[in-house]
mmCIF file of C-alpha atoms in Angstrom:
data_model
loop_
_atom_site.group_PDB
_atom_site.id
_atom_site.type_symbol
_atom_site.label_atom_id
_atom_site.label_comp_id
_atom_site.label_asym_id
_atom_site.label_seq_id
_atom_site.Cartn_x
_atom_site.Cartn_y
_atom_site.Cartn_z
ATOM 1 C CA ALA A 1 179.455 74.224 77.264
ATOM 2 C CA GLN A 2 178.030 77.696 77.409
ATOM 3 C CA LYS A 3 176.018 79.041 80.270
ATOM 4 C CA VAL A 4 174.529 82.308 81.500
ATOM 5 C CA THR A 5 173.759 82.884 85.151
ATOM 6 C CA GLN A 6 171.582 85.617 86.559
ATOM 7 C CA ALA A 7 171.795 84.982 90.268
ATOM 8 C CA GLN A 8 169.221 87.582 91.231
ATOM 9 C CA THR A 9 165.772 86.092 90.761
ATOM 10 C CA GLU A 10 163.834 89.121 91.937
ATOM 11 C CA ILE A 11 164.777 92.674 92.853
ATOM 12 C CA SER A 12 162.451 95.252 94.341
ATOM 13 C CA VAL A 13 163.376 98.926 94.502
ATOM 14 C CA VAL A 14 161.628 102.209 95.083
ATOM 15 C CA GLU A 15 161.373 104.637 92.214
ATOM 16 C CA LYS A 16 164.470 106.780 91.634
ATOM 17 C CA GLU A 17 166.796 104.222 93.172
ATOM 18 C CA ASP A 18 169.663 102.880 91.091
ATOM 19 C CA VAL A 19 169.666 99.145 90.481
ATOM 20 C CA THR A 20 172.222 96.748 89.016
ATOM 21 C CA LEU A 21 171.310 93.446 87.407
ATOM 22 C CA ASP A 22 174.113 90.908 87.403
ATOM 23 C CA CYS A 23 175.024 88.546 84.574
ATOM 24 C CA VAL A 24 177.828 86.009 84.563
ATOM 25 C CA TYR A 25 178.568 83.909 81.498
ATOM 26 C CA GLU A 26 180.655 80.858 80.688
ATOM 27 C CA THR A 27 182.197 79.993 77.346
ATOM 28 C CA ARG A 28 185.550 78.795 76.045
ATOM 29 C CA ASP A 29 185.037 80.504 72.713
ATOM 30 C CA THR A 30 186.964 83.682 72.096
ATOM 31 C CA THR A 31 184.333 85.137 69.777
ATOM 32 C CA TYR A 32 180.937 85.583 71.319
ATOM 33 C CA TYR A 33 178.163 88.117 71.707
ATOM 34 C CA LEU A 34 176.265 89.204 74.782
ATOM 35 C CA PHE A 35 172.793 90.693 74.889
ATOM 36 C CA TRP A 36 170.286 92.137 77.287
ATOM 37 C CA TYR A 37 166.564 91.898 76.653
ATOM 38 C CA LYS A 38 163.591 93.292 78.569
ATOM 39 C CA GLN A 39 160.345 91.338 78.840
ATOM 40 C CA PRO A 40 157.376 93.415 80.041
ATOM 41 C CA PRO A 41 154.178 91.663 81.144
ATOM 42 C CA SER A 42 152.956 91.618 77.533
ATOM 43 C CA GLY A 43 155.567 88.944 76.834
ATOM 44 C CA GLU A 44 157.525 90.394 73.918
ATOM 45 C CA LEU A 45 161.296 90.422 74.361
ATOM 46 C CA VAL A 46 162.643 93.905 73.727
ATOM 47 C CA PHE A 47 166.259 94.177 72.631
ATOM 48 C CA LEU A 48 168.373 96.531 74.755
ATOM 49 C CA ILE A 49 172.031 96.018 73.863
ATOM 50 C CA ARG A 50 174.504 93.793 72.008
ATOM 51 C CA ARG A 51 178.182 93.584 72.815
ATOM 52 C CA ASN A 52 180.869 91.479 71.136
ATOM 53 C CA SER A 53 183.695 89.794 73.009
ATOM 54 C CA PHE A 54 186.329 92.101 71.572
ATOM 55 C CA ASP A 55 184.696 95.292 72.735
ATOM 56 C CA GLU A 56 185.002 95.827 76.467
ATOM 57 C CA GLN A 57 183.968 99.431 76.379
ATOM 58 C CA ASN A 58 181.186 100.258 78.758
ATOM 59 C CA GLU A 59 178.094 101.798 77.254
ATOM 60 C CA ILE A 60 175.579 104.316 78.454
ATOM 61 C CA SER A 61 172.202 104.929 76.876
ATOM 62 C CA GLY A 62 170.109 107.400 78.801
ATOM 63 C CA ARG A 63 169.401 105.885 82.211
ATOM 64 C CA TYR A 64 170.831 102.527 81.163
ATOM 65 C CA SER A 65 174.479 101.521 81.368
ATOM 66 C CA TRP A 66 176.329 98.287 80.856
ATOM 67 C CA ASN A 67 179.625 97.102 82.342
ATOM 68 C CA PHE A 68 181.384 94.334 80.419
ATOM 69 C CA GLN A 69 184.376 92.721 82.150
ATOM 70 C CA LYS A 70 185.992 89.740 80.460
ATOM 71 C CA SER A 71 188.263 89.169 83.444
ATOM 72 C CA THR A 72 185.271 88.231 85.560
ATOM 73 C CA SER A 73 183.051 87.012 82.694
ATOM 74 C CA SER A 74 180.403 89.504 83.672
ATOM 75 C CA PHE A 75 178.082 91.792 81.752
ATOM 76 C CA ASN A 76 176.136 93.784 84.309
ATOM 77 C CA PHE A 77 173.297 96.186 83.619
ATOM 78 C CA THR A 78 172.572 99.271 85.684
ATOM 79 C CA ILE A 79 169.428 101.371 85.618
ATOM 80 C CA THR A 80 169.908 104.815 87.094
ATOM 81 C CA ALA A 81 166.977 106.609 88.722
ATOM 82 C CA SER A 82 164.624 103.703 88.148
ATOM 83 C CA GLN A 83 161.026 104.303 87.085
ATOM 84 C CA VAL A 84 157.863 102.244 87.435
ATOM 85 C CA VAL A 85 157.964 101.588 83.674
ATOM 86 C CA ASP A 86 161.242 99.728 84.182
ATOM 87 C CA SER A 87 159.340 96.951 85.949
ATOM 88 C CA ALA A 88 159.861 93.833 83.841
ATOM 89 C CA VAL A 89 161.857 90.640 83.567
ATOM 90 C CA TYR A 90 165.347 91.225 82.239
ATOM 91 C CA PHE A 91 167.304 88.539 80.435
ATOM 92 C CA CYS A 92 170.980 88.323 79.700
ATOM 93 C CA ALA A 93 171.910 86.112 76.731
ATOM 94 C CA LEU A 94 174.966 84.721 74.979
ATOM 95 C CA THR A 95 175.569 83.479 71.458
ATOM 96 C CA LEU A 96 178.715 82.204 69.824
ATOM 97 C CA GLY A 97 180.300 83.838 66.836
ATOM 98 C CA SER A 98 182.890 81.348 65.695
ATOM 99 C CA SER A 99 180.612 78.308 65.619
ATOM 100 C CA ASN A 100 177.375 79.987 64.690
ATOM 101 C CA THR A 101 174.439 77.966 65.938
ATOM 102 C CA GLY A 102 171.904 80.757 65.797
ATOM 103 C CA LYS A 103 171.072 79.891 69.364
ATOM 104 C CA LEU A 104 170.730 82.462 72.110
ATOM 105 C CA ILE A 105 171.542 80.996 75.509
ATOM 106 C CA PHE A 106 169.514 82.848 78.087
ATOM 107 C CA GLY A 107 169.945 83.310 81.777
ATOM 108 C CA GLN A 108 166.978 82.568 84.000
ATOM 109 C CA GLY A 109 165.998 86.213 84.107
ATOM 110 C CA THR A 110 165.738 88.800 86.856
ATOM 111 C CA THR A 111 162.325 90.183 87.752
ATOM 112 C CA LEU A 112 162.616 93.869 88.592
ATOM 113 C CA GLN A 113 159.806 95.554 90.453
ATOM 114 C CA VAL A 114 159.985 99.316 90.783
ATOM 115 C CA LYS A 115 157.544 100.664 93.330
ATOM 116 C CA PRO A 116 156.258 104.233 93.229
ATOM 117 C CA GLU B 1 159.095 99.651 60.015
ATOM 118 C CA ALA B 2 156.943 96.741 61.118
ATOM 119 C CA GLY B 3 158.391 94.392 63.692
ATOM 120 C CA VAL B 4 158.134 90.628 63.916
ATOM 121 C CA THR B 5 154.527 89.495 63.901
ATOM 122 C CA GLN B 6 153.096 86.238 65.193
ATOM 123 C CA SER B 7 149.702 84.599 64.983
ATOM 124 C CA PRO B 8 147.593 83.632 66.713
ATOM 125 C CA THR B 9 148.163 85.468 69.987
ATOM 126 C CA HIS B 10 146.501 82.786 72.075
ATOM 127 C CA LEU B 11 145.544 79.151 71.536
ATOM 128 C CA ILE B 12 143.832 76.522 73.601
ATOM 129 C CA LYS B 13 144.220 72.911 72.542
ATOM 130 C CA THR B 14 143.711 69.505 74.076
ATOM 131 C CA ARG B 15 146.234 66.732 74.488
ATOM 132 C CA GLY B 16 146.997 64.837 71.309
ATOM 133 C CA GLN B 17 145.955 67.641 68.975
ATOM 134 C CA GLN B 18 148.217 69.384 66.518
ATOM 135 C CA VAL B 19 148.939 73.112 66.324
ATOM 136 C CA THR B 20 150.533 75.487 63.819
ATOM 137 C CA LEU B 21 152.035 78.813 64.838
ATOM 138 C CA ARG B 22 153.007 81.485 62.346
ATOM 139 C CA CYS B 23 155.672 84.148 62.218
ATOM 140 C CA SER B 24 156.501 86.965 59.824
ATOM 141 C CA PRO B 25 159.993 88.429 60.148
ATOM 142 C CA ILE B 26 161.076 92.017 59.868
ATOM 143 C CA SER B 27 161.333 93.026 56.238
ATOM 144 C CA GLY B 28 164.787 92.166 54.894
ATOM 145 C CA HIS B 29 165.569 89.590 57.558
ATOM 146 C CA THR B 30 166.298 86.105 56.248
ATOM 147 C CA SER B 31 166.700 84.219 59.509
ATOM 148 C CA VAL B 32 163.863 83.125 61.761
ATOM 149 C CA TYR B 33 164.258 81.571 65.196
ATOM 150 C CA TRP B 34 161.754 79.865 67.477
ATOM 151 C CA TYR B 35 161.979 79.716 71.266
ATOM 152 C CA GLN B 36 159.806 78.154 73.935
ATOM 153 C CA GLN B 37 159.262 79.867 77.267
ATOM 154 C CA ALA B 38 157.583 77.419 79.597
ATOM 155 C CA LEU B 39 156.913 78.191 83.225
ATOM 156 C CA GLY B 40 159.917 77.315 85.300
ATOM 157 C CA LEU B 41 162.046 76.293 82.310
ATOM 158 C CA GLY B 42 163.155 79.645 81.004
ATOM 159 C CA LEU B 43 163.740 80.498 77.375
ATOM 160 C CA GLN B 44 164.806 77.520 75.303
ATOM 161 C CA PHE B 45 165.954 77.515 71.695
ATOM 162 C CA LEU B 46 163.785 75.423 69.394
ATOM 163 C CA LEU B 47 164.683 76.005 65.745
ATOM 164 C CA TRP B 48 166.606 78.256 63.378
ATOM 165 C CA TYR B 49 165.736 78.736 59.709
ATOM 166 C CA ASP B 50 167.657 80.721 57.155
ATOM 167 C CA GLU B 51 166.994 81.017 53.429
ATOM 168 C CA GLY B 52 164.395 78.272 53.654
ATOM 169 C CA GLU B 53 166.692 75.742 55.307
ATOM 170 C CA GLU B 54 166.714 74.419 58.850
ATOM 171 C CA ARG B 55 170.131 75.420 60.225
ATOM 172 C CA ASN B 56 169.879 74.176 63.776
ATOM 173 C CA ARG B 57 167.407 72.728 66.247
ATOM 174 C CA GLY B 58 167.394 72.598 70.000
ATOM 175 C CA ASN B 59 166.869 69.634 72.258
ATOM 176 C CA PHE B 60 163.216 69.021 71.441
ATOM 177 C CA PRO B 61 161.479 65.886 70.172
ATOM 178 C CA PRO B 62 160.728 65.454 66.455
ATOM 179 C CA ARG B 63 157.069 66.303 66.976
ATOM 180 C CA PHE B 64 158.291 69.907 67.007
ATOM 181 C CA SER B 65 158.944 70.872 63.413
ATOM 182 C CA GLY B 66 158.666 73.824 61.132
ATOM 183 C CA ARG B 67 159.477 75.372 57.853
ATOM 184 C CA GLN B 68 160.394 78.654 56.255
ATOM 185 C CA PHE B 69 158.702 79.921 53.143
ATOM 186 C CA PRO B 70 160.243 81.797 50.182
ATOM 187 C CA ASN B 71 159.008 85.092 51.659
ATOM 188 C CA TYR B 72 160.977 84.173 54.840
ATOM 189 C CA SER B 73 157.886 83.744 56.986
ATOM 190 C CA SER B 74 157.843 80.621 59.099
ATOM 191 C CA GLU B 75 155.576 78.070 60.700
ATOM 192 C CA LEU B 76 156.124 76.035 63.816
ATOM 193 C CA ASN B 77 154.173 72.793 64.020
ATOM 194 C CA VAL B 78 153.698 70.771 67.149
ATOM 195 C CA ASN B 79 152.105 67.343 66.821
ATOM 196 C CA ALA B 80 150.613 65.132 69.516
ATOM 197 C CA LEU B 81 150.413 67.957 72.020
ATOM 198 C CA GLU B 82 151.300 67.208 75.614
ATOM 199 C CA LEU B 83 150.397 69.176 78.722
ATOM 200 C CA GLU B 84 153.999 70.338 79.125
ATOM 201 C CA ASP B 85 153.881 72.015 75.709
ATOM 202 C CA SER B 86 151.894 74.793 77.349
ATOM 203 C CA ALA B 87 154.143 77.806 76.966
ATOM 204 C CA LEU B 88 154.784 81.120 75.305
ATOM 205 C CA TYR B 89 156.282 80.509 71.872
ATOM 206 C CA LEU B 90 158.464 83.345 70.693
ATOM 207 C CA CYS B 91 159.654 83.940 67.180
ATOM 208 C CA ALA B 92 162.618 86.160 66.345
ATOM 209 C CA SER B 93 164.256 87.324 63.166
ATOM 210 C CA SER B 94 167.639 88.670 62.150
ATOM 211 C CA LEU B 95 169.826 89.437 59.220
ATOM 212 C CA TYR B 96 172.186 86.515 58.846
ATOM 213 C CA LYS B 97 175.738 87.525 57.999
ATOM 214 C CA VAL B 98 178.439 85.798 59.971
ATOM 215 C CA GLY B 99 176.769 85.047 63.255
ATOM 216 C CA GLY B 100 175.978 86.920 66.411
ATOM 217 C CA GLU B 101 173.409 89.170 64.803
ATOM 218 C CA THR B 102 170.770 90.673 67.021
ATOM 219 C CA GLN B 103 167.547 88.704 67.155
ATOM 220 C CA TYR B 104 164.385 90.797 67.287
ATOM 221 C CA PHE B 105 161.417 89.125 68.886
ATOM 222 C CA GLY B 106 157.727 89.103 68.184
ATOM 223 C CA PRO B 107 154.936 89.299 70.763
ATOM 224 C CA GLY B 108 154.640 85.525 71.044
ATOM 225 C CA THR B 109 151.854 82.967 70.934
ATOM 226 C CA ARG B 110 150.526 81.681 74.230
ATOM 227 C CA LEU B 111 149.590 78.020 73.939
ATOM 228 C CA LEU B 112 147.580 76.257 76.599
ATOM 229 C CA VAL B 113 147.209 72.495 76.366
ATOM 230 C CA LEU B 114 144.398 70.978 78.408
#
């Protein structure tokens, strides 16, 4: 069975601090895809990044960076110099590639509060 | 380019009633997905439609159903509403190629069942 765990339920930081959101996944499939989404208070899930299981390169996009490590089944997300606008719930998700079910398996989400 | 749209934004219903939620995908996307986000239960997969066919459904009772139209828009129907159906219902769309495509979400419909 597949599973995504986001152990941090809530994180509170002060603006300009760096913060890392942890994501650990479980799957026996060799082909899978990992995602991060941001959910602001409005409710819409905003896509941030997609990574396939064969690409372990880390990625940086502005203040955001992602560290994918298959050895530890982790796909962590770091925000550098956090801002108040980063306050949201962040979800890590997994979907399979080889047996395509169309289903995104989400973690429970991490609520990030960035205080001014 | 317009994103995924959903209507209505909010709904209030009473137990036993029926409700229909609507979703229009991003232009060019053939797959539509429905998710339920209930308080305390996280995001749960409901249904996946592609090219007018139901491809997969999550662990929900049959009173949750839907369809996809030739223009790829979709409806989610919930019959015999129960209090625990109160949730944010999110629709997403994607291009369907071989699997693993990014799903882009709409703003959701907030359903309250009294």
